[in-house]
MMTF fields as JSON, N, C-alpha, C and O atoms, coordinates in Angstrom:
{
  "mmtfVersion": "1.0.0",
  "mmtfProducer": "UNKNOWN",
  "numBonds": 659,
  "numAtoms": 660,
  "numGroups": 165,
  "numChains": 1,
  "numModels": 1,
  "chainsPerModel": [1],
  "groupsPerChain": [165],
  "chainIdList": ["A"],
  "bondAtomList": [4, 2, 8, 6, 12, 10, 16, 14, 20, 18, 24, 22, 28, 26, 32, 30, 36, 34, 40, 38, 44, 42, 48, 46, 52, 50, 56, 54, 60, 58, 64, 62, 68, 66, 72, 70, 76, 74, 80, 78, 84, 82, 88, 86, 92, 90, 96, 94, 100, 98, 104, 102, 108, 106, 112, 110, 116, 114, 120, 118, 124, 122, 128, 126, 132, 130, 136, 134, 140, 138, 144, 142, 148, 146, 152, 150, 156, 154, 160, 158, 164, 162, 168, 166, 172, 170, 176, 174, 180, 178, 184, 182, 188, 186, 192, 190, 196, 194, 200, 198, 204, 202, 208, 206, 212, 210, 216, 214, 220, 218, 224, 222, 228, 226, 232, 230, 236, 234, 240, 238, 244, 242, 248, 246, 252, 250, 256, 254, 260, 258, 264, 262, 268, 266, 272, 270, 276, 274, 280, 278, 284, 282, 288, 286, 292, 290, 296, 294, 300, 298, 304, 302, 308, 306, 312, 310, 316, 314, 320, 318, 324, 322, 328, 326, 332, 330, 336, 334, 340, 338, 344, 342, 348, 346, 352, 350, 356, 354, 360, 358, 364, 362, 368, 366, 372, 370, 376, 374, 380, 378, 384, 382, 388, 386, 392, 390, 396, 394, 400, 398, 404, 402, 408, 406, 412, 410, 416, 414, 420, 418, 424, 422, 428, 426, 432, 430, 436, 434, 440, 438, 444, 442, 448, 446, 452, 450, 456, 454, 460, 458, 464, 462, 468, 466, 472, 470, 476, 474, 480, 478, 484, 482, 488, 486, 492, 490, 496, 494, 500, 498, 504, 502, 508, 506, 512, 510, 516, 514, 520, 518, 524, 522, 528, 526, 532, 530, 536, 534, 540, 538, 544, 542, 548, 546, 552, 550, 556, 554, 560, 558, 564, 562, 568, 566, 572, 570, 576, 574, 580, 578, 584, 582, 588, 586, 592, 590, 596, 594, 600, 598, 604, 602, 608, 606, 612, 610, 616, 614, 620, 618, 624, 622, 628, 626, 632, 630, 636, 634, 640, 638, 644, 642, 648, 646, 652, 650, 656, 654],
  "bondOrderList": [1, 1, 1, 1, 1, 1, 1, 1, 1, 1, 1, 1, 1, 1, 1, 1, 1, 1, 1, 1, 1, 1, 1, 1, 1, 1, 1, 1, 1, 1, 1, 1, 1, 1, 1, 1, 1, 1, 1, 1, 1, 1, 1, 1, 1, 1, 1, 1, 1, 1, 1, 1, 1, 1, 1, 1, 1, 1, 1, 1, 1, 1, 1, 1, 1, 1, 1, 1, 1, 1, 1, 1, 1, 1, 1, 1, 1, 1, 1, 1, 1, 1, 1, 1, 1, 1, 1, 1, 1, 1, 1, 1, 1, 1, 1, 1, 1, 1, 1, 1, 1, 1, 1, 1, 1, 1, 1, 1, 1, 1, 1, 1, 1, 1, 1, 1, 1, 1, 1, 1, 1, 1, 1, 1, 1, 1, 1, 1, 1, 1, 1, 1, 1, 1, 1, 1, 1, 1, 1, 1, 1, 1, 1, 1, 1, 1, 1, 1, 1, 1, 1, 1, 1, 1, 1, 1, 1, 1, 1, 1, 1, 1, 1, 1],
  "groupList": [{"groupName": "UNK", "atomNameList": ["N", "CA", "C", "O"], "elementList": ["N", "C", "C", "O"], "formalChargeList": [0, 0, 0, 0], "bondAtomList": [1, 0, 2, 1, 3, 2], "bondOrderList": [1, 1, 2], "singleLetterCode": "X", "chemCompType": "L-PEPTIDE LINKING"}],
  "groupTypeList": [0, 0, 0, 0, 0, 0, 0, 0, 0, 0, 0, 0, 0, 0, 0, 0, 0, 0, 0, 0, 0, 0, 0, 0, 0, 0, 0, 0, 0, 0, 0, 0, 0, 0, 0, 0, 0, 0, 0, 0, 0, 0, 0, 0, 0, 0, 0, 0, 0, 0, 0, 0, 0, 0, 0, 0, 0, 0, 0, 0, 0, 0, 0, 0, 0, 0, 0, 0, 0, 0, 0, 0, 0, 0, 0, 0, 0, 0, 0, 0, 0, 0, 0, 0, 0, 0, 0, 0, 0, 0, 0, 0, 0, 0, 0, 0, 0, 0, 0, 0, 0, 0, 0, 0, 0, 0, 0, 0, 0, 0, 0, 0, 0, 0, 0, 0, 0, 0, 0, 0, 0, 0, 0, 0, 0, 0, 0, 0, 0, 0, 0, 0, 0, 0, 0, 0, 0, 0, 0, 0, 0, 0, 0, 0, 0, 0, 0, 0, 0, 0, 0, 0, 0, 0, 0, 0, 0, 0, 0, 0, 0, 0, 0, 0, 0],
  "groupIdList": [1, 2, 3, 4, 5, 6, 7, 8, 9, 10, 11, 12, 13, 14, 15, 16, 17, 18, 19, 20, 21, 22, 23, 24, 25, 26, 27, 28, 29, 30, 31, 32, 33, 34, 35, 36, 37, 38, 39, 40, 41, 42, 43, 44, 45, 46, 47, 48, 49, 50, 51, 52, 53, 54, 55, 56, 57, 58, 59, 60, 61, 62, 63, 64, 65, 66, 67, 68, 69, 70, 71, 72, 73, 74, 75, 76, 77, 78, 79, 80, 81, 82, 83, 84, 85, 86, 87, 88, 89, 90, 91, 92, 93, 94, 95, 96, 97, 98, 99, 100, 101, 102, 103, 104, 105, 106, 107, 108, 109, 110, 111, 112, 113, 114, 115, 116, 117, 118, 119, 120, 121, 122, 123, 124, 125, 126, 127, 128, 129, 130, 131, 132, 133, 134, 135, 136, 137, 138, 139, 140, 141, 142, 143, 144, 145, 146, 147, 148, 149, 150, 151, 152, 153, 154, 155, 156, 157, 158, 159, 160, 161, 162, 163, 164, 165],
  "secStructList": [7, 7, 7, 7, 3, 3, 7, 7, 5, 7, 7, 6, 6, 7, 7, 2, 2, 2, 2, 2, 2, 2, 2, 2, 2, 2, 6, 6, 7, 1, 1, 3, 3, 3, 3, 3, 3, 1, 7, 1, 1, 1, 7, 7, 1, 1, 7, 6, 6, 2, 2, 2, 2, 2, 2, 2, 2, 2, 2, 6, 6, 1, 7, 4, 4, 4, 6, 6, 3, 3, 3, 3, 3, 3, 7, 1, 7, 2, 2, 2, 2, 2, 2, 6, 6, 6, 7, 1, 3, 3, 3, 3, 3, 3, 7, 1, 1, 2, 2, 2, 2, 2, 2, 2, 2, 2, 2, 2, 2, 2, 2, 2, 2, 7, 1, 1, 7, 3, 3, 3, 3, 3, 3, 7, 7, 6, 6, 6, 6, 6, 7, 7, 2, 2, 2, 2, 2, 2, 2, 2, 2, 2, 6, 7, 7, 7, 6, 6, 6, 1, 7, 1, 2, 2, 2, 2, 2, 2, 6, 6, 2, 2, 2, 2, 7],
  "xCoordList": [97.704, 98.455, 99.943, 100.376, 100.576, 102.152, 102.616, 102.249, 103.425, 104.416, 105.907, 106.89, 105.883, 107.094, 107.735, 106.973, 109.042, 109.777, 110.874, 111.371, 111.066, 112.873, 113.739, 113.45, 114.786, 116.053, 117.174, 118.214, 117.031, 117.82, 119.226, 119.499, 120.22, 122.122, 122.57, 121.727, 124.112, 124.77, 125.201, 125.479, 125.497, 125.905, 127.722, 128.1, 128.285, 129.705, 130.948, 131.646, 130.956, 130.617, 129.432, 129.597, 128.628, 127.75, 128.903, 129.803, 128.705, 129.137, 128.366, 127.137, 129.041, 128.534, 127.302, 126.329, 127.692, 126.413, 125.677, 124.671, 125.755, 124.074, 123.742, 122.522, 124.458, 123.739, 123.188, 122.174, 123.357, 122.695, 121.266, 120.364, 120.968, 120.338, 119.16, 117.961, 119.879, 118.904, 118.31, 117.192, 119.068, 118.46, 117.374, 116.238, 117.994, 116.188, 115.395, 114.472, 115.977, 114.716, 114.029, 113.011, 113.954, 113.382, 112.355, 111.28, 112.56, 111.652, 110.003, 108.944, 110.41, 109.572, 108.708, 107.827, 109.241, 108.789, 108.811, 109.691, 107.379, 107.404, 108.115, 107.51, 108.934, 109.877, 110.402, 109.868, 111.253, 112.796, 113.28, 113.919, 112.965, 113.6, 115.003, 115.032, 116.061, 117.544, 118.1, 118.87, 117.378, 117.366, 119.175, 119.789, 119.713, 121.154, 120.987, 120.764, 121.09, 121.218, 122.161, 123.318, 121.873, 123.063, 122.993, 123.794, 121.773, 122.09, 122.361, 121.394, 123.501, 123.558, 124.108, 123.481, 125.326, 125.691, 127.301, 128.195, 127.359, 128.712, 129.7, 129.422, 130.585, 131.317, 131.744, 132.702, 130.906, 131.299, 132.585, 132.856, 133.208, 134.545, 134.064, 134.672, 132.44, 132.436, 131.175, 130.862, 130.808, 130.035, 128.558, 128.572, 127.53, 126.339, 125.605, 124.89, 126.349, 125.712, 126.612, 126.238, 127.783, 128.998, 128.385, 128.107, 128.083, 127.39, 125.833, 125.313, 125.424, 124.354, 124.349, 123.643, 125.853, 126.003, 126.237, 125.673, 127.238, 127.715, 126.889, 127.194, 125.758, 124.781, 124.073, 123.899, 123.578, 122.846, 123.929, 123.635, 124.977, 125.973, 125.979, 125.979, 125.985, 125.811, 124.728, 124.613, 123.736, 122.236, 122.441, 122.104, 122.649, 122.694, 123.018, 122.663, 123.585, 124.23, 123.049, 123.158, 121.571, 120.746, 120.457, 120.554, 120.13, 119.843, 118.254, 117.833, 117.182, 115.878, 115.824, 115.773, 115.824, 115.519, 115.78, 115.239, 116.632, 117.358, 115.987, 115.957, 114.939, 113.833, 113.276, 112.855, 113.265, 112.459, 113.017, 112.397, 114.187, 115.165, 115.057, 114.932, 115.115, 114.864, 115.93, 115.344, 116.981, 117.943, 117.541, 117.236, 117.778, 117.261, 118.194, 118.597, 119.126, 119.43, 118.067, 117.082, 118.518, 117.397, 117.736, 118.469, 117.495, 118.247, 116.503, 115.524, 116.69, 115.767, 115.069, 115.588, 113.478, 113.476, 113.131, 112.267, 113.466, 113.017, 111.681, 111.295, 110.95, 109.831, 109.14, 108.461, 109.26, 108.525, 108.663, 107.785, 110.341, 110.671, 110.427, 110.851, 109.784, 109.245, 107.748, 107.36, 106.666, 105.721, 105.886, 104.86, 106.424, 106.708, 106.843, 106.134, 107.541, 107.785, 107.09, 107.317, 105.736, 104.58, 104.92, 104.254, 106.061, 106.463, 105.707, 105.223, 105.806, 104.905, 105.931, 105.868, 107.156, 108.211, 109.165, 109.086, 110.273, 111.642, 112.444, 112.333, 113.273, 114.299, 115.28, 115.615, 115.873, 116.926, 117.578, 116.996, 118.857, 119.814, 120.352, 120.366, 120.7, 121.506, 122.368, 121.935, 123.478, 124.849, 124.929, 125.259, 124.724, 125.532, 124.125, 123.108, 124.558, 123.342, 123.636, 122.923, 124.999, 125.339, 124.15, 123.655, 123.989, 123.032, 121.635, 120.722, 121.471, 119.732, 119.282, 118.334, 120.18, 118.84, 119.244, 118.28, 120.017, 120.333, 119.17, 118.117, 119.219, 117.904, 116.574, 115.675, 116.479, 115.107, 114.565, 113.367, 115.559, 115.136, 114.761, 113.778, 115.898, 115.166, 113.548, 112.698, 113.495, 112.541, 111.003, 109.809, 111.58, 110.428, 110.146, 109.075, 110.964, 110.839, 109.842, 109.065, 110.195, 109.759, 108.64, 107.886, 108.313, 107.35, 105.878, 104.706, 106.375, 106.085, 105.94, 105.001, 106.626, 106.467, 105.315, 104.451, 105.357, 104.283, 104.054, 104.682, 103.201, 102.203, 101.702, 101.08, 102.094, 101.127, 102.952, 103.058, 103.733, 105.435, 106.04, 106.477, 105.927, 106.667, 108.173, 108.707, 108.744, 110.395, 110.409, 109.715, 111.547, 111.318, 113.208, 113.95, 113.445, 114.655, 115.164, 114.635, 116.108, 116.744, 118.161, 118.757, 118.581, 119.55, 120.579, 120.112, 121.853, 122.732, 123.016, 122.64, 123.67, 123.582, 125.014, 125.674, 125.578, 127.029, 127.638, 128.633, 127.569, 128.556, 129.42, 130.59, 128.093, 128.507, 128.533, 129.073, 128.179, 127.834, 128.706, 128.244, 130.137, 131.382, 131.46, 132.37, 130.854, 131.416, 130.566, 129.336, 131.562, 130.707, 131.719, 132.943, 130.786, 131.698, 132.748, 133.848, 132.735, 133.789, 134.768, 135.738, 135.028, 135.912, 136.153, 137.283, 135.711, 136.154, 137.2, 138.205, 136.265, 137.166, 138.173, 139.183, 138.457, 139.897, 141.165, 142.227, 140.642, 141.597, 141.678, 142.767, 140.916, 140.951, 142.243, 143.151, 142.42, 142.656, 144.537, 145.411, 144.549, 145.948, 146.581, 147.703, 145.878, 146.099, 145.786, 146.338, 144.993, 144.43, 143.603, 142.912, 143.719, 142.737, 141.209, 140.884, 140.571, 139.059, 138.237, 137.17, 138.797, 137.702, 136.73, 136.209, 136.732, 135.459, 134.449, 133.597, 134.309, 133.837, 132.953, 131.812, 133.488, 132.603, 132.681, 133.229, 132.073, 132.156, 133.536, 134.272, 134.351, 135.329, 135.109, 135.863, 134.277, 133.827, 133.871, 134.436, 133.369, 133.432, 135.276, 135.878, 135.614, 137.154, 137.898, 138.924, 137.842, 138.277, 138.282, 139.057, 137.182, 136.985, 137.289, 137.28, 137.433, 138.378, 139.579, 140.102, 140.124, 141.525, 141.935, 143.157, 141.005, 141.709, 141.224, 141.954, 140.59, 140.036, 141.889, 142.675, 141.82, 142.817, 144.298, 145.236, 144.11, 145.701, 145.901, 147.019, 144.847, 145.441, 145.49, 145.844, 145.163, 145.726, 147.362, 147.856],
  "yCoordList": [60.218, 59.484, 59.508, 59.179, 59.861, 59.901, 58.672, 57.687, 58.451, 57.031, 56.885, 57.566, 56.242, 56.175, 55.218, 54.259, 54.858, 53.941, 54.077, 55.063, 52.823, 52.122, 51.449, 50.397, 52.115, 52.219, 51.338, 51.942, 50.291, 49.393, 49.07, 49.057, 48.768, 48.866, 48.599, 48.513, 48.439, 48.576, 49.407, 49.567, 50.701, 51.439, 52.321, 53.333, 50.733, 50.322, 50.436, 49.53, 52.057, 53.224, 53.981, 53.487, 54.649, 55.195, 55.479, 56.318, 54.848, 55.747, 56.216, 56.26, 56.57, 57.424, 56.574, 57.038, 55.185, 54.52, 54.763, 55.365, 54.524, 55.003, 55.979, 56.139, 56.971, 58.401, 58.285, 58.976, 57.926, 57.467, 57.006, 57.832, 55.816, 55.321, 55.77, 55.548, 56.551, 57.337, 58.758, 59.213, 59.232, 60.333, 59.7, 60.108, 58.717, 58.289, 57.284, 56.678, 57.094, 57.008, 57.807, 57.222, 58.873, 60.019, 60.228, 60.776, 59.913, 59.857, 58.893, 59.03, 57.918, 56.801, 57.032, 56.335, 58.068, 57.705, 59.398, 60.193, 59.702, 60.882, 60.808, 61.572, 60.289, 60.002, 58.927, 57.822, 59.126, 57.987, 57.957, 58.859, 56.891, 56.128, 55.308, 54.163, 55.858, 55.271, 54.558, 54.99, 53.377, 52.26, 51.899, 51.005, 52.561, 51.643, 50.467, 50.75, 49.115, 48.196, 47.382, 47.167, 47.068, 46.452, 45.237, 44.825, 44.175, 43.049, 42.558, 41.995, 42.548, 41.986, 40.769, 39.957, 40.261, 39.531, 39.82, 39.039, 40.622, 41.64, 42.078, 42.046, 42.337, 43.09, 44.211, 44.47, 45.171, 46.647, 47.171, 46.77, 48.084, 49.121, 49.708, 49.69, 50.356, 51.717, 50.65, 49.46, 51.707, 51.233, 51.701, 52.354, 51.4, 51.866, 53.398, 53.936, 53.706, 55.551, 56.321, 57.3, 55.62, 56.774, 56.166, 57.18, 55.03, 54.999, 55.59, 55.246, 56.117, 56.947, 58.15, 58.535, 58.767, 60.149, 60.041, 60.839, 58.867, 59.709, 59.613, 60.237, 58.853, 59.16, 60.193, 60.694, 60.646, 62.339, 63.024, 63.437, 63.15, 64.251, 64.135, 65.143, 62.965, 62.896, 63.357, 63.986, 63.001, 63.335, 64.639, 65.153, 65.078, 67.129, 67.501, 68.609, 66.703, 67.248, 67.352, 67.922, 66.548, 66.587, 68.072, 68.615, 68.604, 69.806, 69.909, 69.067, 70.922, 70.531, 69.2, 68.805, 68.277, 67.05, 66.269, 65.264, 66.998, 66.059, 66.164, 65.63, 67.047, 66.853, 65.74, 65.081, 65.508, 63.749, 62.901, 62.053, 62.975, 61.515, 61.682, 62.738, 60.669, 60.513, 59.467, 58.41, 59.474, 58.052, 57.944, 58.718, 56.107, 55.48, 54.75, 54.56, 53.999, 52.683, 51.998, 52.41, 50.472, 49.71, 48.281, 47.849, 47.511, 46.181, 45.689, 46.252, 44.213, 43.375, 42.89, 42.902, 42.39, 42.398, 43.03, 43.473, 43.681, 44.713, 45.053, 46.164, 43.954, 44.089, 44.907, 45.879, 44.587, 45.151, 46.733, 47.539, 46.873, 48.168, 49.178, 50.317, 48.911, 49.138, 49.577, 50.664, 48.302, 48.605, 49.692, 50.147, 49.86, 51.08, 52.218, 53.182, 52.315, 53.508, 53.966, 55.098, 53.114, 53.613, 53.216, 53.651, 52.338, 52.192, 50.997, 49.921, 51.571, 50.274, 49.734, 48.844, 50.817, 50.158, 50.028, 50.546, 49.215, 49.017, 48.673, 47.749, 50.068, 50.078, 49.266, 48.966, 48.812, 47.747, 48.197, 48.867, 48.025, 48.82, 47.144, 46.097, 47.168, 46.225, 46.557, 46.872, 46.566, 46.574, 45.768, 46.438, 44.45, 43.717, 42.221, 42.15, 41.335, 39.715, 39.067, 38.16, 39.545, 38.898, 38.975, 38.049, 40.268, 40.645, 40.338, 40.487, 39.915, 39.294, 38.467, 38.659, 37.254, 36.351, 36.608, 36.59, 36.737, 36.899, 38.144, 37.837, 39.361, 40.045, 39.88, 40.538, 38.553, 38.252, 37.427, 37.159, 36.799, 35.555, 36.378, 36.232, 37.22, 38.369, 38.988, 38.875, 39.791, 40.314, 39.141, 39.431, 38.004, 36.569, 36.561, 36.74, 36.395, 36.028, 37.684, 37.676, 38.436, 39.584, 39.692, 39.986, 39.35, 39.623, 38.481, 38.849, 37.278, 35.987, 36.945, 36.608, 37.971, 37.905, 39.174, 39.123, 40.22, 41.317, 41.532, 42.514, 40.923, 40.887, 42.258, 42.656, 43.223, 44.603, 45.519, 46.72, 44.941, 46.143, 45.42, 44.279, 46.247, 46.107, 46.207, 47.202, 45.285, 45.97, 46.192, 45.691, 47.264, 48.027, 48.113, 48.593, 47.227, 47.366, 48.386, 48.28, 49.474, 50.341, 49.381, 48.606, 49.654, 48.876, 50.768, 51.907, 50.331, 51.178, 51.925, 51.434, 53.091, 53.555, 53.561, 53.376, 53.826, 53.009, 53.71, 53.079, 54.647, 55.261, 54.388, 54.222, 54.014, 53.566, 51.659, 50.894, 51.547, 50.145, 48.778, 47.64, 49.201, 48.699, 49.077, 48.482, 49.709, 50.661, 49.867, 49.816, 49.11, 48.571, 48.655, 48.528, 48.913, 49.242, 48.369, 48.907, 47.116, 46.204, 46.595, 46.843, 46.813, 47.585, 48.86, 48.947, 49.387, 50.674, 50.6, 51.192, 49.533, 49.669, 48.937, 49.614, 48.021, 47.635, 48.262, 48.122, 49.447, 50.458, 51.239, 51.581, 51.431, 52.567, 51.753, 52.534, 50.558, 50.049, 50.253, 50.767, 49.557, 49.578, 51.451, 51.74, 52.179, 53.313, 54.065, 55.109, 53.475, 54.234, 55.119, 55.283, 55.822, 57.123, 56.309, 55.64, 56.74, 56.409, 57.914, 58.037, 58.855, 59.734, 60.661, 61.759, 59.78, 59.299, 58.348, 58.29, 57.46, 56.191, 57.129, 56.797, 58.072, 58.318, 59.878, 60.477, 60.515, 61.72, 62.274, 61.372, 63.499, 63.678, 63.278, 62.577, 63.73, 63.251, 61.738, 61.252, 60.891, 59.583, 59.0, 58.42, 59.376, 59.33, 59.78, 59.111, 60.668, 60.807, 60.338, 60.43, 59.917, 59.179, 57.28, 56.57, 56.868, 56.043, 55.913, 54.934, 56.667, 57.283, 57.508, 57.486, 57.839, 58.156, 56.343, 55.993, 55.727, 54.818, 53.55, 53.182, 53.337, 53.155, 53.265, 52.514, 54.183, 55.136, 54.163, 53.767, 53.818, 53.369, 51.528, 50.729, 51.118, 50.03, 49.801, 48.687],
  "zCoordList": [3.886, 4.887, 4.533, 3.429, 5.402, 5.549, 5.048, 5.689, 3.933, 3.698, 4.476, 4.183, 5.134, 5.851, 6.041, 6.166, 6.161, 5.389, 6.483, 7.026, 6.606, 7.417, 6.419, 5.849, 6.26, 5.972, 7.06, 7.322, 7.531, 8.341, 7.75, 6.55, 8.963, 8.099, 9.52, 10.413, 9.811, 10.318, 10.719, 11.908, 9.205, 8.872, 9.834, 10.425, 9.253, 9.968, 8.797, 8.341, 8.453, 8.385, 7.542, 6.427, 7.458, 6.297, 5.08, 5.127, 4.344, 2.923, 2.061, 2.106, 1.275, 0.079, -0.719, -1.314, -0.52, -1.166, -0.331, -0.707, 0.784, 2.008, 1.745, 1.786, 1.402, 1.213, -0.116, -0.212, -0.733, -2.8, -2.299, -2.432, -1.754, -1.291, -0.47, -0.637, 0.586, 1.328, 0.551, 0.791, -0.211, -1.15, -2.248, -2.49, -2.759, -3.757, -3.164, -3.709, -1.565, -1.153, -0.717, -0.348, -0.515, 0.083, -1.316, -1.072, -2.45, -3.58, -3.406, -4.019, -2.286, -2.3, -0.75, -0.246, -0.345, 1.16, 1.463, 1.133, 2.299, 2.745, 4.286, 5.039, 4.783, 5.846, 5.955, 5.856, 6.12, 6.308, 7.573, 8.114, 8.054, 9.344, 9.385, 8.934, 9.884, 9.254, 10.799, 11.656, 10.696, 11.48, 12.007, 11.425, 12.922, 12.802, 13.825, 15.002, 13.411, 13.935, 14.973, 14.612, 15.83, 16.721, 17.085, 17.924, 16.395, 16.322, 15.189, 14.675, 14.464, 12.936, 12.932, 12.252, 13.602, 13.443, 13.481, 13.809, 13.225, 12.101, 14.197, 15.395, 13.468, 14.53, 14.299, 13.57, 15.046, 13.679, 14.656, 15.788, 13.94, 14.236, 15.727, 16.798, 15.315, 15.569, 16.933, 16.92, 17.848, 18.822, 18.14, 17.097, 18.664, 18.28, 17.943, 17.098, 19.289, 19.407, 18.095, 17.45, 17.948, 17.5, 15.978, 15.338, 15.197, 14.304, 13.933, 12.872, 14.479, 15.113, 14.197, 13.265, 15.094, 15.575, 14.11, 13.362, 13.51, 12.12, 11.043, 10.027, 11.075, 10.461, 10.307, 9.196, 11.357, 11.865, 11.04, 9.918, 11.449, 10.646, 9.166, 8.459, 8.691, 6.9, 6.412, 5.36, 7.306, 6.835, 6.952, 5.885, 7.361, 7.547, 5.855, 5.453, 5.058, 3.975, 2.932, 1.847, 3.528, 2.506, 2.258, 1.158, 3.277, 3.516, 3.783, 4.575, 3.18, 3.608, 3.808, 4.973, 2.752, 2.75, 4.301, 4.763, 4.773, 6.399, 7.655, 8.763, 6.993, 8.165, 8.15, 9.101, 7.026, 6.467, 7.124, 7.765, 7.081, 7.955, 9.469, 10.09, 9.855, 11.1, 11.954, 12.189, 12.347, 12.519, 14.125, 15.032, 13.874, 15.086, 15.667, 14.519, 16.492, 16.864, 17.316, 17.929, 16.614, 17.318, 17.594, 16.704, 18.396, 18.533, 18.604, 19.094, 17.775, 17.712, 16.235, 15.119, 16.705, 14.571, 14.391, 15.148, 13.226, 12.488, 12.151, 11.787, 12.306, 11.673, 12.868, 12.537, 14.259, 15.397, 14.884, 14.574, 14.925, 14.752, 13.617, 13.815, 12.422, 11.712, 11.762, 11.334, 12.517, 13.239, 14.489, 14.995, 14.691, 16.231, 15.333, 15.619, 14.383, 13.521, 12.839, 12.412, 12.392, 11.962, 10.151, 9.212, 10.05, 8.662, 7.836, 8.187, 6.765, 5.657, 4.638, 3.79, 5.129, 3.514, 4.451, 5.565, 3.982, 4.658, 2.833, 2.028, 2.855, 2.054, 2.456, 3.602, 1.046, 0.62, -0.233, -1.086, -0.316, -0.997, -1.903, -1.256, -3.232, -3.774, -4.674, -5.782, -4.48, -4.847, -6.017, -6.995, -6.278, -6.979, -7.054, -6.365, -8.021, -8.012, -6.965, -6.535, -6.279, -5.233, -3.833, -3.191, -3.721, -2.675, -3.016, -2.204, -4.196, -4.409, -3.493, -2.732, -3.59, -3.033, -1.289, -0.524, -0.954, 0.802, 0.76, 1.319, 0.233, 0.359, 0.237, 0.761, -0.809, -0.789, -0.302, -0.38, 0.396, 1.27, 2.843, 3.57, 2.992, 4.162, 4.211, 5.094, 2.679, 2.258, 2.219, 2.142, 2.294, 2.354, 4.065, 4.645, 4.415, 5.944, 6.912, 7.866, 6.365, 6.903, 6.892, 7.819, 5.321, 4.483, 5.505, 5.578, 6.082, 7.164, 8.491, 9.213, 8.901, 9.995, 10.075, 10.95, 9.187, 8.856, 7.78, 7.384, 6.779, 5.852, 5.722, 4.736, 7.114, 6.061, 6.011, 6.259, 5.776, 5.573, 4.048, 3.895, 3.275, 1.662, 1.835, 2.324, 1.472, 0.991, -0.28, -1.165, -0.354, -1.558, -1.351, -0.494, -2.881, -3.233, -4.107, -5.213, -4.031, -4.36, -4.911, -4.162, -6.546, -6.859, -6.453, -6.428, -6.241, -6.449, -7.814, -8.878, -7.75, -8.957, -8.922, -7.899, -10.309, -11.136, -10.284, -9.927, -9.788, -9.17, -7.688, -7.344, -7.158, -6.037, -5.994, -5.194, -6.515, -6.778, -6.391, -6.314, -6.161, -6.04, -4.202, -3.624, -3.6, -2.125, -1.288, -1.305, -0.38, 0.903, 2.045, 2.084, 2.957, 4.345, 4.353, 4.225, 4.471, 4.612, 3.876, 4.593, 2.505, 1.747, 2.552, 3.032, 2.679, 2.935, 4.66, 5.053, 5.279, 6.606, 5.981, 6.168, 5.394, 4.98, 4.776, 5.383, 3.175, 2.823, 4.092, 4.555, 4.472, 5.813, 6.728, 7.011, 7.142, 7.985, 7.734, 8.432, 6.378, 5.348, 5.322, 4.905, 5.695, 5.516, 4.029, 3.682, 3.385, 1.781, 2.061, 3.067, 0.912, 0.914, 0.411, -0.57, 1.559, 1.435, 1.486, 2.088, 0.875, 0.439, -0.28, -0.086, -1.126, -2.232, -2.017, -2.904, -0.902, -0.267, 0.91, 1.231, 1.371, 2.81, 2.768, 1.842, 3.873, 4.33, 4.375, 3.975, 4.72, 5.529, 7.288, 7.962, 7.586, 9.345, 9.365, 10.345, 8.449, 8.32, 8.435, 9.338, 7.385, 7.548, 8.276, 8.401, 8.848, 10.002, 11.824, 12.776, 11.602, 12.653, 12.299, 13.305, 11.498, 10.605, 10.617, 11.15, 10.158, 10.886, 11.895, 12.041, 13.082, 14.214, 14.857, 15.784, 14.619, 14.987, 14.894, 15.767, 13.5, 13.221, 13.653, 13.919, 13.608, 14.642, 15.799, 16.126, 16.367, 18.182, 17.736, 18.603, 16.557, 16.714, 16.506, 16.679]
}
């Protein structure tokens, strides 16, 4: 039986940690569902589809590996959308002790609403561990070089985003 797994985010922009993330998860899951969300709460930069699109484009960099991924928008709970996807895991990415308990208090409630979907926390690796969108749209915003943080396609559309304010 196929293991298949949602990867849920904003992903307001993907960076380089999403891609860390989504590569060892591809270790845990014989397909990856890369959930971009549009009810978070958050007010992202970018509109839904165009966070989408730049996902699909990063994922291309896995190379084979990019058949496995699969990116979705999805508005609602996750958990439905997880069930629709045929998923049993929903990856979690953690950065820092900061993101523990807000994740595991998620990972509790989920855990309440479908009893048969595991989250499965992925800590960041040193590299990226420090990189979150919010940072990154900042420097981006100030005009800093953000590219070590994201794609070139990522930054650039960052940049031009930027420009018209």
């Amino acid at each position: 039986m196929m293991r298949i797994g949602v990867y849920p985010g904003t992903f307001d922009p993907i960076t380089v940690g999403h891609m860390d993330i989504i590569k060892r998860a591809l270790h845990v899951v014989d397909k990856l569902v890369i959930a971009v969300a549009l009810d978070t709460g958050k007010e992202p930069v970018f509109d839904l589809p165009l966070r989408a699109k730049l996902v699909e484009e990063d994922v291309k960099s896995l190379g084979a590996d990019a058949k496995r991924v699969e990116v979705k928008a999805f508005s609602g709970l996750l958990m439905n959308f997880a069930e629709e996807a045929g998923a049993k895991i929903v990856i979690r990415g953690l950065r820092a002790v900061s993101d523990f308990e807000y994740e595991f208090q998620m990972a509790c409630m989920n855990s309440r609403l479908n009893r048969t979907i595991e989250t499965v926390f992925l800590t960041a690796s040193e590299d990226t561990h420090f990189i979150s969108s919010r940072f990154v749209k900042q420097i981006a915003r100030l005009g800093g070089d953000i590219s070590s943080f994201v794609s070139p396609n990522v930054a650039r559309q960052l940049g031009e985003h930027f420009s018209k304010e």
